[in-house]
PDB file of C-alpha atoms and ligand atoms in Angstrom:
ATOM      1  CA  MET H  27       6.778  17.713  19.507  1.00 92.00           C
ATOM      2  CA  LYS H  28       5.245  14.715  21.268  1.00 90.00           C
ATOM      3  CA  VAL H  29       6.605  11.580  19.587  1.00 94.00           C
ATOM      4  CA  ALA H  30       5.073   8.233  20.548  1.00 93.00           C
ATOM      5  CA  GLY H  31       7.495   5.981  18.657  1.00 93.00           C
ATOM      6  CA  MET H  32      10.414   5.882  16.286  1.00 95.00           C
ATOM      7  CA  ILE H  33      12.039   3.676  13.630  1.00 96.00           C
ATOM      8  CA  LYS H  34      15.712   4.625  13.525  1.00 96.00           C
ATOM      9  CA  GLN H  35      16.400   3.435   9.990  1.00 96.00           C
ATOM     10  CA  SER H  36      14.051   2.528   7.172  1.00 95.00           C
ATOM     11  CA  LEU H  37      14.678   1.826   3.493  1.00 95.00           C
ATOM     12  CA  VAL H  38      10.982   1.600   2.578  1.00 93.00           C
ATOM     13  CA  ASP H  39       9.214   4.627   4.090  1.00 95.00           C
ATOM     14  CA  TYR H  40      10.738   7.301   1.821  1.00 96.00           C
ATOM     15  CA  PRO H  41      11.330   6.005  -1.721  1.00 93.00           C
ATOM     16  CA  GLY H  42      15.028   6.049  -2.622  1.00 95.00           C
ATOM     17  CA  LYS H  43      16.156   7.462   0.742  1.00 97.00           C
ATOM     18  CA  ILE H  44      17.458   6.171   4.052  1.00 98.00           C
ATOM     19  CA  ALA H  45      15.024   7.593   6.579  1.00 98.00           C
ATOM     20  CA  ALA H  46      14.092   7.619  10.230  1.00 98.00           C
ATOM     21  CA  VAL H  47      10.373   7.568  11.043  1.00 97.00           C
ATOM     22  CA  LEU H  48       8.643   9.397  13.910  1.00 97.00           C
ATOM     23  CA  PHE H  49       5.109   8.448  14.980  1.00 96.00           C
ATOM     24  CA  THR H  50       2.701  10.964  16.522  1.00 95.00           C
ATOM     25  CA  ARG H  51      -0.288   9.921  18.644  1.00 93.00           C
ATOM     26  CA  GLY H  52      -3.956  10.765  18.046  1.00 92.00           C
ATOM     27  CA  CYS H  53      -6.201  10.357  15.010  1.00 94.00           C
ATOM     28  CA  ASN H  54      -9.582  11.766  13.975  1.00 93.00           C
ATOM     29  CA  PHE H  55     -10.326   8.620  11.949  1.00 94.00           C
ATOM     30  CA  CYS H  56     -10.960   5.120  13.254  1.00 93.00           C
ATOM     31  CA  CYS H  57     -10.279   2.924  10.216  1.00 95.00           C
ATOM     32  CA  PRO H  58     -11.344  -0.634  11.052  1.00 95.00           C
ATOM     33  CA  PHE H  59      -8.281  -2.089   9.263  1.00 95.00           C
ATOM     34  CA  CYS H  60      -5.792   0.189  11.074  1.00 95.00           C
ATOM     35  CA  HIS H  61      -2.752  -1.523  12.588  1.00 91.00           C
ATOM     36  CA  ASN H  62      -1.726   1.477  14.682  1.00 87.00           C
ATOM     37  CA  GLY H  63      -4.536   1.321  17.229  1.00 83.00           C
ATOM     38  CA  HIS H  64      -2.115   2.293  20.021  1.00 82.00           C
ATOM     39  CA  LEU H  65      -1.463   5.557  18.124  1.00 85.00           C
ATOM     40  CA  VAL H  66      -5.114   6.373  17.436  1.00 85.00           C
ATOM     41  CA  VAL H  67      -5.914   7.182  21.106  1.00 72.00           C
ATOM     42  CA  LYS H  68      -5.936  10.846  22.115  1.00 66.00           C
ATOM     43  CA  PRO H  69      -2.516  12.413  22.900  1.00 62.00           C
ATOM     44  CA  GLY H  70      -3.585  13.409  26.414  1.00 62.00           C
ATOM     45  CA  LYS H  71      -4.649   9.907  27.421  1.00 61.00           C
ATOM     46  CA  SER H  72      -3.152   9.119  30.784  1.00 57.00           C
ATOM     47  CA  GLY H  73      -0.262   6.691  30.798  1.00 67.00           C
ATOM     48  CA  ALA H  74       0.805   7.547  27.237  1.00 73.00           C
ATOM     49  CA  GLN H  75       4.609   7.529  26.929  1.00 83.00           C
ATOM     50  CA  TYR H  76       6.591   9.932  24.752  1.00 90.00           C
ATOM     51  CA  LEU H  77      10.181  10.165  23.562  1.00 91.00           C
ATOM     52  CA  ASP H  78      12.248  13.198  24.501  1.00 93.00           C
ATOM     53  CA  TRP H  79      12.213  15.691  21.593  1.00 95.00           C
ATOM     54  CA  GLN H  80      15.561  17.224  22.465  1.00 95.00           C
ATOM     55  CA  GLU H  81      17.191  13.784  22.497  1.00 96.00           C
ATOM     56  CA  ILE H  82      15.676  13.039  19.062  1.00 96.00           C
ATOM     57  CA  MET H  83      17.113  16.308  17.700  1.00 97.00           C
ATOM     58  CA  GLU H  84      20.563  15.539  19.123  1.00 97.00           C
ATOM     59  CA  TRP H  85      20.412  12.019  17.680  1.00 97.00           C
ATOM     60  CA  LEU H  86      19.460  13.439  14.244  1.00 97.00           C
ATOM     61  CA  GLU H  87      22.320  15.942  14.444  1.00 97.00           C
ATOM     62  CA  GLU H  88      24.753  13.033  14.978  1.00 96.00           C
ATOM     63  CA  ARG H  89      23.251  11.031  12.056  1.00 95.00           C
ATOM     64  CA  LYS H  90      23.688  13.763   9.442  1.00 94.00           C
ATOM     65  CA  GLY H  91      25.368  12.166   6.438  1.00 92.00           C
ATOM     66  CA  PHE H  92      24.089   8.663   7.334  1.00 95.00           C
ATOM     67  CA  LEU H  93      20.364   9.408   7.130  1.00 97.00           C
ATOM     68  CA  ASP H  94      18.803  11.325   4.223  1.00 97.00           C
ATOM     69  CA  ALA H  95      15.318  11.972   5.444  1.00 98.00           C
ATOM     70  CA  LEU H  96      12.803  12.092   8.241  1.00 98.00           C
ATOM     71  CA  VAL H  97       9.265  10.696   7.855  1.00 98.00           C
ATOM     72  CA  ILE H  98       6.487  11.843  10.166  1.00 98.00           C
ATOM     73  CA  SER H  99       3.659   9.344  10.461  1.00 97.00           C
ATOM     74  CA  GLY H 100       0.923   8.501  12.967  1.00 90.00           C
ATOM     75  CA  GLY H 101      -1.864   8.612  13.994  1.00 92.00           C
ATOM     76  CA  GLU H 102      -2.586  11.781  12.104  1.00 96.00           C
ATOM     77  CA  PRO H 103       0.442  14.114  12.394  1.00 97.00           C
ATOM     78  CA  CYS H 104      -1.470  17.204  11.196  1.00 97.00           C
ATOM     79  CA  LEU H 105      -3.517  17.187  14.427  1.00 95.00           C
ATOM     80  CA  ASN H 106      -0.338  17.972  16.354  1.00 95.00           C
ATOM     81  CA  PRO H 107       0.004  21.767  16.816  1.00 95.00           C
ATOM     82  CA  GLU H 108       3.775  21.416  17.205  1.00 96.00           C
ATOM     83  CA  LEU H 109       4.218  19.819  13.763  1.00 97.00           C
ATOM     84  CA  PRO H 110       5.280  23.010  11.866  1.00 98.00           C
ATOM     85  CA  LYS H 111       7.883  23.902  14.488  1.00 97.00           C
ATOM     86  CA  ALA H 112       9.204  20.332  14.519  1.00 97.00           C
ATOM     87  CA  LEU H 113       9.514  20.300  10.719  1.00 98.00           C
ATOM     88  CA  ARG H 114      11.359  23.634  10.788  1.00 98.00           C
ATOM     89  CA  GLN H 115      13.904  22.163  13.210  1.00 98.00           C
ATOM     90  CA  ILE H 116      14.313  19.033  11.076  1.00 98.00           C
ATOM     91  CA  LYS H 117      14.765  21.144   7.926  1.00 98.00           C
ATOM     92  CA  GLU H 118      17.390  23.282   9.697  1.00 97.00           C
ATOM     93  CA  LEU H 119      19.409  20.086  10.172  1.00 97.00           C
ATOM     94  CA  GLY H 120      19.315  19.590   6.393  1.00 97.00           C
ATOM     95  CA  TYR H 121      17.015  16.567   6.180  1.00 98.00           C
ATOM     96  CA  LYS H 122      14.445  15.824   3.504  1.00 98.00           C
ATOM     97  CA  THR H 123      10.971  15.504   5.017  1.00 98.00           C
ATOM     98  CA  LYS H 124       8.022  13.278   4.254  1.00 98.00           C
ATOM     99  CA  LEU H 125       4.559  13.379   5.801  1.00 98.00           C
ATOM    100  CA  ASP H 126       2.074  10.479   5.973  1.00 98.00           C
ATOM    101  CA  THR H 127      -1.444  11.883   6.315  1.00 98.00           C
ATOM    102  CA  ASN H 128      -5.132  11.088   5.959  1.00 97.00           C
ATOM    103  CA  GLY H 129      -5.600  14.486   4.290  1.00 97.00           C
ATOM    104  CA  SER H 130      -8.286  15.795   6.658  1.00 97.00           C
ATOM    105  CA  ARG H 131      -6.405  18.968   7.626  1.00 97.00           C
ATOM    106  CA  THR H 132      -6.030  20.855   4.346  1.00 98.00           C
ATOM    107  CA  GLY H 133      -5.219  24.147   6.078  1.00 98.00           C
ATOM    108  CA  VAL H 134      -2.270  22.622   7.938  1.00 98.00           C
ATOM    109  CA  LEU H 135      -0.982  20.987   4.744  1.00 98.00           C
ATOM    110  CA  ALA H 136      -1.275  24.272   2.842  1.00 98.00           C
ATOM    111  CA  ARG H 137       0.785  26.135   5.452  1.00 98.00           C
ATOM    112  CA  LEU H 138       3.477  23.430   5.522  1.00 98.00           C
ATOM    113  CA  ILE H 139       3.755  23.515   1.731  1.00 97.00           C
ATOM    114  CA  GLU H 140       3.822  27.313   1.656  1.00 97.00           C
ATOM    115  CA  GLU H 141       6.704  27.304   4.135  1.00 97.00           C
ATOM    116  CA  SER H 142       8.579  24.675   2.055  1.00 97.00           C
ATOM    117  CA  LEU H 143       8.654  22.300   5.017  1.00 98.00           C
ATOM    118  CA  LEU H 144       7.690  19.178   3.032  1.00 98.00           C
ATOM    119  CA  ASP H 145       9.490  17.349   0.220  1.00 98.00           C
ATOM    120  CA  TYR H 146       7.157  14.365  -0.057  1.00 98.00           C
ATOM    121  CA  VAL H 147       3.593  13.596   1.028  1.00 98.00           C
ATOM    122  CA  ALA H 148       1.878  10.200   1.110  1.00 98.00           C
ATOM    123  CA  LEU H 149      -1.878  10.682   1.341  1.00 98.00           C
ATOM    124  CA  ASP H 150      -4.098   7.753   2.300  1.00 97.00           C
ATOM    125  CA  ILE H 151      -7.259   7.448   0.233  1.00 98.00           C
ATOM    126  CA  LYS H 152      -9.608   5.318   2.336  1.00 97.00           C
ATOM    127  CA  GLY H 153     -12.156   4.534  -0.337  1.00 97.00           C
ATOM    128  CA  VAL H 154     -14.358   5.740  -3.158  1.00 97.00           C
ATOM    129  CA  MET H 155     -14.971   9.499  -3.008  1.00 96.00           C
ATOM    130  CA  GLU H 156     -18.571   9.185  -1.834  1.00 96.00           C
ATOM    131  CA  TYR H 157     -19.312  10.387   1.697  1.00 95.00           C
ATOM    132  CA  LYS H 158     -21.120   7.270   2.971  1.00 93.00           C
ATOM    133  CA  LYS H 159     -18.571   4.832   1.564  1.00 93.00           C
ATOM    134  CA  TYR H 160     -15.691   6.963   2.801  1.00 96.00           C
ATOM    135  CA  GLN H 161     -17.277   7.171   6.233  1.00 95.00           C
ATOM    136  CA  GLU H 162     -17.524   3.381   6.394  1.00 93.00           C
ATOM    137  CA  ALA H 163     -13.829   3.015   5.521  1.00 95.00           C
ATOM    138  CA  CYS H 164     -12.932   5.558   8.240  1.00 94.00           C
ATOM    139  CA  GLY H 165     -14.865   3.690  10.920  1.00 89.00           C
ATOM    140  CA  ARG H 166     -17.696   6.269  10.893  1.00 75.00           C
ATOM    141  CA  ARG H 167     -15.594   8.876  12.720  1.00 77.00           C
ATOM    142  CA  LEU H 168     -15.736  11.244   9.751  1.00 89.00           C
ATOM    143  CA  SER H 169     -17.424  14.640   9.603  1.00 92.00           C
ATOM    144  CA  THR H 170     -18.548  16.157   6.292  1.00 94.00           C
ATOM    145  CA  GLU H 171     -15.895  18.841   6.897  1.00 95.00           C
ATOM    146  CA  ASP H 172     -13.158  16.189   7.180  1.00 95.00           C
ATOM    147  CA  PHE H 173     -14.433  14.513   4.009  1.00 96.00           C
ATOM    148  CA  LEU H 174     -14.407  17.772   2.051  1.00 97.00           C
ATOM    149  CA  ASN H 175     -10.944  18.460   3.426  1.00 97.00           C
ATOM    150  CA  VAL H 176      -9.673  15.139   2.027  1.00 97.00           C
ATOM    151  CA  LYS H 177     -10.903  16.232  -1.406  1.00 98.00           C
ATOM    152  CA  GLY H 178      -9.328  19.653  -0.863  1.00 98.00           C
ATOM    153  CA  SER H 179      -5.991  18.095   0.123  1.00 98.00           C
ATOM    154  CA  ILE H 180      -5.957  15.933  -3.013  1.00 97.00           C
ATOM    155  CA  TYR H 181      -6.524  19.029  -5.142  1.00 96.00           C
ATOM    156  CA  LEU H 182      -3.939  21.039  -3.217  1.00 97.00           C
ATOM    157  CA  LEU H 183      -1.261  18.369  -3.506  1.00 97.00           C
ATOM    158  CA  GLN H 184      -1.924  17.640  -7.165  1.00 94.00           C
ATOM    159  CA  ASN H 185      -1.332  21.320  -7.857  1.00 94.00           C
ATOM    160  CA  SER H 186       1.825  21.620  -5.745  1.00 94.00           C
ATOM    161  CA  HIS H 187       5.464  21.006  -6.675  1.00 92.00           C
ATOM    162  CA  ILE H 188       6.218  18.410  -3.982  1.00 94.00           C
ATOM    163  CA  GLU H 189       6.617  14.670  -4.547  1.00 96.00           C
ATOM    164  CA  LEU H 190       3.355  12.897  -3.980  1.00 96.00           C
ATOM    165  CA  GLU H 191       1.991   9.421  -3.526  1.00 97.00           C
ATOM    166  CA  PHE H 192      -1.615   8.315  -3.002  1.00 98.00           C
ATOM    167  CA  ARG H 193      -2.151   5.040  -1.146  1.00 97.00           C
ATOM    168  CA  THR H 194      -5.121   2.798  -0.530  1.00 98.00           C
ATOM    169  CA  THR H 195      -5.167  -0.208   1.780  1.00 97.00           C
ATOM    170  CA  VAL H 196      -7.286  -2.650  -0.212  1.00 98.00           C
ATOM    171  CA  VAL H 197      -9.738  -4.449   2.077  1.00 97.00           C
ATOM    172  CA  PRO H 198     -12.180  -6.985   0.588  1.00 97.00           C
ATOM    173  CA  ALA H 199     -14.947  -5.937   3.043  1.00 95.00           C
ATOM    174  CA  LEU H 200     -14.654  -2.306   1.902  1.00 96.00           C
ATOM    175  CA  HIS H 201     -13.389  -2.282  -1.678  1.00 97.00           C
ATOM    176  CA  THR H 202     -14.287  -4.102  -4.883  1.00 97.00           C
ATOM    177  CA  ALA H 203     -12.010  -4.024  -7.932  1.00 98.00           C
ATOM    178  CA  GLU H 204     -14.464  -1.485  -9.413  1.00 98.00           C
ATOM    179  CA  ASP H 205     -14.033   0.729  -6.321  1.00 98.00           C
ATOM    180  CA  ILE H 206     -10.240   0.721  -6.720  1.00 98.00           C
ATOM    181  CA  LEU H 207     -10.602   1.652 -10.382  1.00 98.00           C
ATOM    182  CA  ALA H 208     -13.013   4.464  -9.401  1.00 98.00           C
ATOM    183  CA  ILE H 209     -10.374   5.838  -6.987  1.00 98.00           C
ATOM    184  CA  ALA H 210      -7.730   5.745  -9.737  1.00 98.00           C
ATOM    185  CA  ARG H 211     -10.155   7.542 -12.065  1.00 98.00           C
ATOM    186  CA  TYR H 212     -10.661  10.226  -9.421  1.00 97.00           C
ATOM    187  CA  LEU H 213      -6.871  10.623  -9.205  1.00 97.00           C
ATOM    188  CA  GLU H 214      -6.470  10.784 -12.996  1.00 96.00           C
ATOM    189  CA  GLY H 215      -3.127  12.341 -13.962  1.00 93.00           C
ATOM    190  CA  ALA H 216      -1.453  11.632 -10.584  1.00 94.00           C
ATOM    191  CA  ALA H 217       2.121  10.351 -10.734  1.00 93.00           C
ATOM    192  CA  ARG H 218       1.824   7.540  -8.165  1.00 96.00           C
ATOM    193  CA  PHE H 219      -0.859   5.340  -6.634  1.00 98.00           C
ATOM    194  CA  SER H 220       0.037   2.472  -4.298  1.00 97.00           C
ATOM    195  CA  LEU H 221      -2.236  -0.433  -3.452  1.00 98.00           C
ATOM    196  CA  GLN H 222      -1.358  -1.608   0.037  1.00 96.00           C
ATOM    197  CA  GLN H 223      -2.148  -5.203   0.875  1.00 96.00           C
ATOM    198  CA  PHE H 224      -4.553  -5.518   3.824  1.00 96.00           C
ATOM    199  CA  LYS H 225      -3.165  -7.678   6.612  1.00 94.00           C
ATOM    200  CA  PRO H 226      -5.498  -9.218   9.181  1.00 94.00           C
ATOM    201  CA  GLY H 227      -4.146  -9.489  12.751  1.00 91.00           C
ATOM    202  CA  HIS H 228      -4.086  -6.593  15.265  1.00 89.00           C
ATOM    203  CA  THR H 229      -6.700  -4.545  13.403  1.00 94.00           C
ATOM    204  CA  LEU H 230      -8.521  -1.719  15.205  1.00 93.00           C
ATOM    205  CA  ASN H 231     -11.837  -3.508  14.600  1.00 93.00           C
ATOM    206  CA  PRO H 232     -11.199  -7.119  15.719  1.00 94.00           C
ATOM    207  CA  ASP H 233     -13.838  -8.405  13.251  1.00 95.00           C
ATOM    208  CA  TYR H 234     -11.443  -7.453  10.452  1.00 95.00           C
ATOM    209  CA  ASN H 235      -8.960 -10.075  11.643  1.00 95.00           C
ATOM    210  CA  ASN H 236     -11.233 -12.698  10.062  1.00 94.00           C
ATOM    211  CA  ILE H 237     -11.242 -11.123   6.599  1.00 96.00           C
ATOM    212  CA  LYS H 238      -9.254 -12.944   3.926  1.00 96.00           C
ATOM    213  CA  PRO H 239      -7.113 -10.472   1.929  1.00 97.00           C
ATOM    214  CA  TYR H 240      -7.144 -10.317  -1.859  1.00 97.00           C
ATOM    215  CA  SER H 241      -4.452 -12.461  -3.471  1.00 96.00           C
ATOM    216  CA  ARG H 242      -1.308 -10.896  -4.952  1.00 95.00           C
ATOM    217  CA  GLU H 243      -2.628 -11.720  -8.443  1.00 96.00           C
ATOM    218  CA  GLU H 244      -5.944  -9.978  -7.759  1.00 98.00           C
ATOM    219  CA  LEU H 245      -4.123  -6.850  -6.554  1.00 98.00           C
ATOM    220  CA  GLN H 246      -1.801  -6.933  -9.581  1.00 97.00           C
ATOM    221  CA  ASP H 247      -4.858  -7.117 -11.868  1.00 98.00           C
ATOM    222  CA  MET H 248      -6.381  -4.089 -10.088  1.00 98.00           C
ATOM    223  CA  ALA H 249      -3.076  -2.213 -10.430  1.00 98.00           C
ATOM    224  CA  GLN H 250      -2.959  -2.964 -14.157  1.00 98.00           C
ATOM    225  CA  GLU H 251      -6.450  -1.503 -14.640  1.00 98.00           C
ATOM    226  CA  CYS H 252      -5.530   1.600 -12.585  1.00 98.00           C
ATOM    227  CA  ARG H 253      -2.623   2.344 -14.958  1.00 98.00           C
ATOM    228  CA  ARG H 254      -5.241   3.644 -17.401  1.00 97.00           C
ATOM    229  CA  TYR H 255      -5.437   6.722 -15.144  1.00 97.00           C
ATOM    230  CA  VAL H 256      -2.240   6.918 -13.028  1.00 97.00           C
ATOM    231  CA  ARG H 257       1.282   6.595 -14.459  1.00 94.00           C
ATOM    232  CA  GLU H 258       2.927   4.505 -11.705  1.00 97.00           C
ATOM    233  CA  VAL H 259       0.798   2.015  -9.768  1.00 98.00           C
ATOM    234  CA  LYS H 260       2.514  -0.283  -7.269  1.00 96.00           C
ATOM    235  CA  VAL H 261       1.338  -3.162  -5.112  1.00 97.00           C
ATOM    236  CA  LEU H 262       2.923  -2.994  -1.654  1.00 93.00           C
ATOM    237  CA  ASN H 263       3.645  -5.687   0.941  1.00 80.00           C
ATOM    238  CA  THR H 264       2.531  -8.779  -0.899  1.00 55.00           C
TER     239      THR H 264
HETATM  240  S1  SF4 O 315      -5.217   4.017   9.356  1.00 97.53           S
HETATM  241 FE1  SF4 O 315      -6.943   5.412   9.859  1.00 97.53          FE
HETATM  242  S2  SF4 O 315      -7.198   5.267  12.097  1.00 97.53           S
HETATM  243 FE2  SF4 O 315      -5.179   4.410  11.600  1.00 97.53          FE
HETATM  244  S3  SF4 O 315      -3.786   6.124  11.840  1.00 97.53           S
HETATM  245 FE3  SF4 O 315      -4.345   6.075   9.667  1.00 97.53          FE
HETATM  246  S4  SF4 O 315      -6.124   7.434   9.465  1.00 97.53           S
HETATM  247 FE4  SF4 O 315      -5.856   7.021  11.666  1.00 97.53          FE
END
């Protein structure tokens, strides 16, 4: 699989596990607050550098017993046709696997779950489940099919056996406290919902670098309200 970057050890990307993180390149969304702009460009873009997959596999073989898990993030990993094969190889080494996704490829997710290739999925919810608002949060690169797929992925994951976390990056220009509560209401019954603090600086849309984030207290208040619908609500990176 084409891997654009790697974190060799992380204590925060897979809850309770020591994990390495692989980043794929290419995304069908263009979220204005995204910090991974270098990973949003198309995989075939000339000049793009990739790590050697065989070397990654050999490195993972040597780390068995030190690392617990492998996280695949992006970009949007489900756009990569080699993802299932890569996950099979990682599973054969005995690692737990986690996928970070925007949820727009329900069919890919369904096949990965059916093959028992995923232990944990973190699905980004970009905004309120209304097409126009969602499109704005995705930088207007969102088809109706992608939007319906996000809804389908939420349903699929909520009815699966794997560990699951929903996450929203809370951006004052895109989300009010009422919007965040509406997302929690949509996710009613989910085990986990994380509110990620928006950080200006290096955003895909440079205008977003001038937006002042919500305070920690404001995010904690939103989280408290969301607990009416979701059991565990965390505020991240404050
Ligand atoms: S934040 Fe948006 S644009 Fe950036 S990688 Fe995730 S889905 Fe793609």
